[in-house]
Amino acid sequence: MRKINKMSSPDWFEKWKDDYKSSNGDDAGYEDLDNMTRRNLREQLISEQGKICCYCMRRINLNASHIEHFKPREKYKKLEMDYNNMFASCTGQENEAQYIKWHCDPRKDNWFDERMPELTSFDIEKCIKYQYSGRVVPYHEKNDSRHELEKIMIEKLGLNADYLVRNRRLAISKSELSDEVEYSDSDWSDFIRYYDNIHNGEYEEYCGMFIVLMNELIKGTYKN
């Protein structure tokens, strides 16, 4: 996962909420959003995230995404129309018959743990580590109090679903990490800067994974 640089709520969205209240005498709920407004909102979220899922970092678009409430609207009703609680998630293989194959928003459903770092915090980048096999593991060691939460997050978000493991492994095989070239630390730093920035409105798929693995190469701290 990577920190999401959240923008301010769009003026048009705040105006829509104001207009709804003026016409109906009450605040709008999420279910009151018409299809076009919901589509525009999802488009805004996808754009600000550089077209990657807020959890797994796979590529998303309007036809393959959901509006995700980080704090579930069923439990945090007051936040259901708060733009700061809205993100764009992939569809998480929700058409698969087996729940175990789901990931991200469909797998998470109404799960939430108050100890979980905000998606807009740099702390979210220190929850999981990546392996060259494509699997993810907790960032902190077993003797650290954060380890158990990170283990739960991986399970609840389905971050080791077969689809994601396979795609991450394939992405690594096609990246600089698999080149038969002995890059310098300066080269790796240049690659990290590339993956850390948006290009033509998009982050690279799984960009956060590449940043973590390349930093570990520079520091010599990678552990399989």
GROMACS .gro file of C-alpha atoms in nm:
model
  224
    1MET     CA    1   0.000   0.000   0.000
    2ARG     CA    2   0.104   0.360  -0.041
    3LYS     CA    3  -0.001   0.688   0.118
    4ILE     CA    4  -0.284   0.857  -0.069
    5ASN     CA    5  -0.251   1.232  -0.121
    6LYS     CA    6  -0.610   1.326  -0.051
    7MET     CA    7  -0.745   1.644  -0.213
    8SER     CA    8  -1.013   1.872  -0.075
    9SER     CA    9  -1.371   1.772  -0.139
   10PRO     CA   10  -1.471   1.898  -0.487
   11ASP     CA   11  -1.679   2.217  -0.487
   12TRP     CA   12  -1.941   2.050  -0.707
   13PHE     CA   13  -1.985   1.768  -0.454
   14GLU     CA   14  -2.029   2.007  -0.162
   15LYS     CA   15  -2.277   2.208  -0.371
   16TRP     CA   16  -2.470   1.889  -0.453
   17LYS     CA   17  -2.500   1.813  -0.082
   18ASP     CA   18  -2.611   2.170  -0.006
   19ASP     CA   19  -2.869   2.163  -0.287
   20TYR     CA   20  -3.003   1.830  -0.166
   21LYS     CA   21  -3.048   1.963   0.186
   22SER     CA   22  -3.222   2.278   0.057
   23SER     CA   23  -3.464   2.069  -0.149
   24ASN     CA   24  -3.526   1.789   0.100
   25GLY     CA   25  -3.477   1.954   0.438
   26ASP     CA   26  -3.225   1.693   0.550
   27ASP     CA   27  -2.867   1.589   0.483
   28ALA     CA   28  -2.811   1.351   0.194
   29GLY     CA   29  -2.702   0.995   0.262
   30TYR     CA   30  -2.484   0.784   0.036
   31GLU     CA   31  -2.787   0.598  -0.102
   32ASP     CA   32  -2.934   0.932  -0.213
   33LEU     CA   33  -2.659   0.984  -0.469
   34ASP     CA   34  -2.787   0.958  -0.825
   35ASN     CA   35  -2.591   0.745  -1.071
   36MET     CA   36  -2.426   1.037  -1.250
   37THR     CA   37  -2.310   1.205  -0.929
   38ARG     CA   38  -2.177   0.875  -0.799
   39ARG     CA   39  -1.994   0.818  -1.127
   40ASN     CA   40  -1.841   1.168  -1.116
   41LEU     CA   41  -1.734   1.110  -0.757
   42ARG     CA   42  -1.570   0.780  -0.843
   43GLU     CA   43  -1.392   0.943  -1.137
   44GLN     CA   44  -1.255   1.213  -0.903
   45LEU     CA   45  -1.128   0.953  -0.655
   46ILE     CA   46  -0.964   0.743  -0.926
   47SER     CA   47  -0.788   1.049  -1.063
   48GLU     CA   48  -0.648   1.166  -0.729
   49GLN     CA   49  -0.512   0.815  -0.664
   50GLY     CA   50  -0.328   0.804  -0.994
   51LYS     CA   51  -0.560   0.528  -1.119
   52ILE     CA   52  -0.450   0.262  -0.871
   53CYS     CA   53  -0.652   0.081  -0.604
   54CYS     CA   54  -0.629   0.230  -0.256
   55TYR     CA   55  -0.533  -0.111  -0.113
   56CYS     CA   56  -0.360  -0.340  -0.364
   57MET     CA   57  -0.234  -0.072  -0.609
   58ARG     CA   58  -0.356  -0.255  -0.920
   59ARG     CA   59  -0.481  -0.042  -1.211
   60ILE     CA   60  -0.841   0.079  -1.182
   61ASN     CA   61  -1.082   0.268  -1.406
   62LEU     CA   62  -1.448   0.365  -1.409
   63ASN     CA   63  -1.551   0.021  -1.529
   64ALA     CA   64  -1.348  -0.166  -1.269
   65SER     CA   65  -1.373   0.013  -0.935
   66HIS     CA   66  -1.588   0.085  -0.631
   67ILE     CA   67  -1.620   0.382  -0.399
   68GLU     CA   68  -1.471   0.254  -0.075
   69HIS     CA   69  -1.557   0.396   0.266
   70PHE     CA   70  -1.240   0.339   0.470
   71LYS     CA   71  -1.447   0.359   0.787
   72PRO     CA   72  -1.753   0.151   0.689
   73ARG     CA   73  -2.067   0.358   0.644
   74GLU     CA   74  -2.276   0.097   0.822
   75LYS     CA   75  -2.074   0.160   1.141
   76TYR     CA   76  -1.976   0.524   1.085
   77LYS     CA   77  -2.298   0.672   0.951
   78LYS     CA   78  -2.184   1.032   1.003
   79LEU     CA   79  -1.891   0.975   0.769
   80GLU     CA   80  -2.079   0.819   0.477
   81MET     CA   81  -2.082   1.149   0.283
   82ASP     CA   82  -1.746   1.274   0.407
   83TYR     CA   83  -1.514   1.295   0.108
   84ASN     CA   84  -1.214   1.235   0.335
   85ASN     CA   85  -1.351   0.888   0.410
   86MET     CA   86  -1.398   0.798   0.044
   87PHE     CA   87  -1.145   0.619  -0.173
   88ALA     CA   88  -1.143   0.418  -0.495
   89SER     CA   89  -1.091   0.043  -0.468
   90CYS     CA   90  -1.065  -0.224  -0.733
   91THR     CA   91  -1.350  -0.473  -0.767
   92GLY     CA   92  -1.144  -0.739  -0.593
   93GLN     CA   93  -1.240  -1.042  -0.805
   94GLU     CA   94  -1.591  -1.019  -0.656
   95ASN     CA   95  -1.732  -1.225  -0.943
   96GLU     CA   96  -1.536  -1.528  -0.826
   97ALA     CA   97  -1.758  -1.787  -0.658
   98GLN     CA   98  -1.508  -1.847  -0.377
   99TYR     CA   99  -1.482  -1.573  -0.114
  100ILE     CA  100  -1.121  -1.672  -0.045
  101LYS     CA  101  -1.029  -1.535  -0.390
  102TRP     CA  102  -1.172  -1.190  -0.315
  103HIS     CA  103  -0.960  -0.896  -0.208
  104CYS     CA  104  -0.972  -0.524  -0.126
  105ASP     CA  105  -1.319  -0.361  -0.088
  106PRO     CA  106  -1.533  -0.674  -0.151
  107ARG     CA  107  -1.322  -0.879   0.093
  108LYS     CA  108  -1.297  -0.605   0.357
  109ASP     CA  109  -1.672  -0.539   0.355
  110ASN     CA  110  -1.761  -0.386   0.697
  111TRP     CA  111  -1.438  -0.482   0.871
  112PHE     CA  112  -1.242  -0.203   1.035
  113ASP     CA  113  -0.992  -0.181   1.319
  114GLU     CA  114  -0.936   0.153   1.490
  115ARG     CA  115  -0.565   0.074   1.519
  116MET     CA  116  -0.526   0.067   1.141
  117PRO     CA  117  -0.331   0.368   1.002
  118GLU     CA  118  -0.523   0.611   0.783
  119LEU     CA  119  -0.474   0.563   0.409
  120THR     CA  120  -0.356   0.926   0.398
  121SER     CA  121  -0.078   0.863   0.652
  122PHE     CA  122   0.278   0.757   0.575
  123ASP     CA  123   0.228   0.492   0.844
  124ILE     CA  124   0.016   0.292   0.598
  125GLU     CA  125   0.335   0.229   0.400
  126LYS     CA  126   0.487   0.056   0.702
  127CYS     CA  127   0.224  -0.215   0.741
  128ILE     CA  128   0.334  -0.475   0.486
  129LYS     CA  129   0.652  -0.592   0.316
  130TYR     CA  130   0.681  -0.758  -0.023
  131GLN     CA  131   0.850  -1.077  -0.131
  132TYR     CA  132   0.981  -1.157  -0.477
  133SER     CA  133   0.734  -1.445  -0.484
  134GLY     CA  134   0.456  -1.185  -0.499
  135ARG     CA  135   0.333  -1.250  -0.146
  136VAL     CA  136   0.313  -0.990   0.130
  137VAL     CA  137   0.402  -1.027   0.498
  138PRO     CA  138   0.368  -0.805   0.807
  139TYR     CA  139   0.613  -0.516   0.812
  140HIS     CA  140   0.706  -0.554   1.177
  141GLU     CA  141   0.858  -0.854   1.352
  142LYS     CA  142   0.654  -1.092   1.569
  143ASN     CA  143   0.779  -0.935   1.892
  144ASP     CA  144   0.635  -0.598   1.786
  145SER     CA  145   0.278  -0.517   1.898
  146ARG     CA  146   0.192  -0.403   1.542
  147HIS     CA  147   0.269  -0.740   1.386
  148GLU     CA  148  -0.064  -0.901   1.476
  149LEU     CA  149  -0.269  -0.611   1.335
  150GLU     CA  150  -0.069  -0.621   1.011
  151LYS     CA  151  -0.131  -0.994   0.984
  152ILE     CA  152  -0.505  -0.934   1.029
  153MET     CA  153  -0.502  -0.654   0.770
  154ILE     CA  154  -0.341  -0.883   0.512
  155GLU     CA  155  -0.610  -1.145   0.573
  156LYS     CA  156  -0.908  -0.906   0.588
  157LEU     CA  157  -0.801  -0.725   0.270
  158GLY     CA  158  -0.710  -1.048   0.090
  159LEU     CA  159  -0.371  -0.911  -0.007
  160ASN     CA  160  -0.234  -1.261  -0.065
  161ALA     CA  161  -0.519  -1.363  -0.296
  162ASP     CA  162  -0.388  -1.578  -0.581
  163TYR     CA  163  -0.467  -1.310  -0.841
  164LEU     CA  164  -0.262  -1.045  -0.661
  165VAL     CA  165   0.031  -1.274  -0.581
  166ARG     CA  166   0.052  -1.382  -0.945
  167ASN     CA  167   0.029  -1.026  -1.079
  168ARG     CA  168   0.285  -0.886  -0.836
  169ARG     CA  169   0.527  -1.165  -0.923
  170LEU     CA  170   0.477  -1.097  -1.295
  171ALA     CA  171   0.526  -0.721  -1.243
  172ILE     CA  172   0.854  -0.788  -1.059
  173SER     CA  173   0.974  -1.018  -1.339
  174LYS     CA  174   0.923  -0.737  -1.592
  175SER     CA  175   1.083  -0.463  -1.380
  176GLU     CA  176   1.435  -0.339  -1.313
  177LEU     CA  177   1.442  -0.574  -1.014
  178SER     CA  178   1.483  -0.867  -1.256
  179ASP     CA  179   1.728  -0.704  -1.497
  180GLU     CA  180   2.063  -0.877  -1.537
  181VAL     CA  181   2.234  -0.546  -1.474
  182GLU     CA  182   2.428  -0.437  -1.166
  183TYR     CA  183   2.267  -0.101  -1.099
  184SER     CA  184   2.429   0.153  -0.869
  185ASP     CA  185   2.257   0.302  -0.565
  186SER     CA  186   2.214   0.618  -0.771
  187ASP     CA  187   2.034   0.419  -1.040
  188TRP     CA  188   1.803   0.261  -0.782
  189SER     CA  189   1.729   0.605  -0.638
  190ASP     CA  190   1.632   0.727  -0.986
  191PHE     CA  191   1.400   0.428  -1.028
  192ILE     CA  192   1.244   0.498  -0.687
  193ARG     CA  193   1.176   0.859  -0.784
  194TYR     CA  194   1.010   0.736  -1.101
  195TYR     CA  195   0.780   0.496  -0.917
  196ASP     CA  196   0.703   0.759  -0.655
  197ASN     CA  197   0.559   1.002  -0.910
  198ILE     CA  198   0.254   1.019  -1.133
  199HIS     CA  199   0.315   1.007  -1.509
  200ASN     CA  200   0.039   1.119  -1.746
  201GLY     CA  201  -0.210   1.098  -1.462
  202GLU     CA  202  -0.111   0.747  -1.356
  203TYR     CA  203   0.109   0.578  -1.100
  204GLU     CA  204   0.272   0.259  -1.215
  205GLU     CA  205   0.079  -0.048  -1.100
  206TYR     CA  206   0.215  -0.176  -0.767
  207CYS     CA  207   0.440   0.129  -0.744
  208GLY     CA  208   0.459   0.110  -0.364
  209MET     CA  209   0.592  -0.245  -0.388
  210PHE     CA  210   0.875  -0.138  -0.616
  211ILE     CA  211   0.967   0.151  -0.387
  212VAL     CA  212   0.987  -0.078  -0.083
  213LEU     CA  213   1.191  -0.349  -0.258
  214MET     CA  214   1.430  -0.100  -0.418
  215ASN     CA  215   1.488   0.080  -0.089
  216GLU     CA  216   1.565  -0.255   0.071
  217LEU     CA  217   1.819  -0.326  -0.204
  218ILE     CA  218   1.995   0.003  -0.136
  219LYS     CA  219   1.996  -0.055   0.241
  220GLY     CA  220   2.073  -0.427   0.213
  221THR     CA  221   1.781  -0.509   0.443
  222TYR     CA  222   1.569  -0.740   0.224
  223LYS     CA  223   1.452  -1.057   0.403
  224ASN     CA  224   1.270  -1.334   0.218
   0.00000   0.00000   0.00000
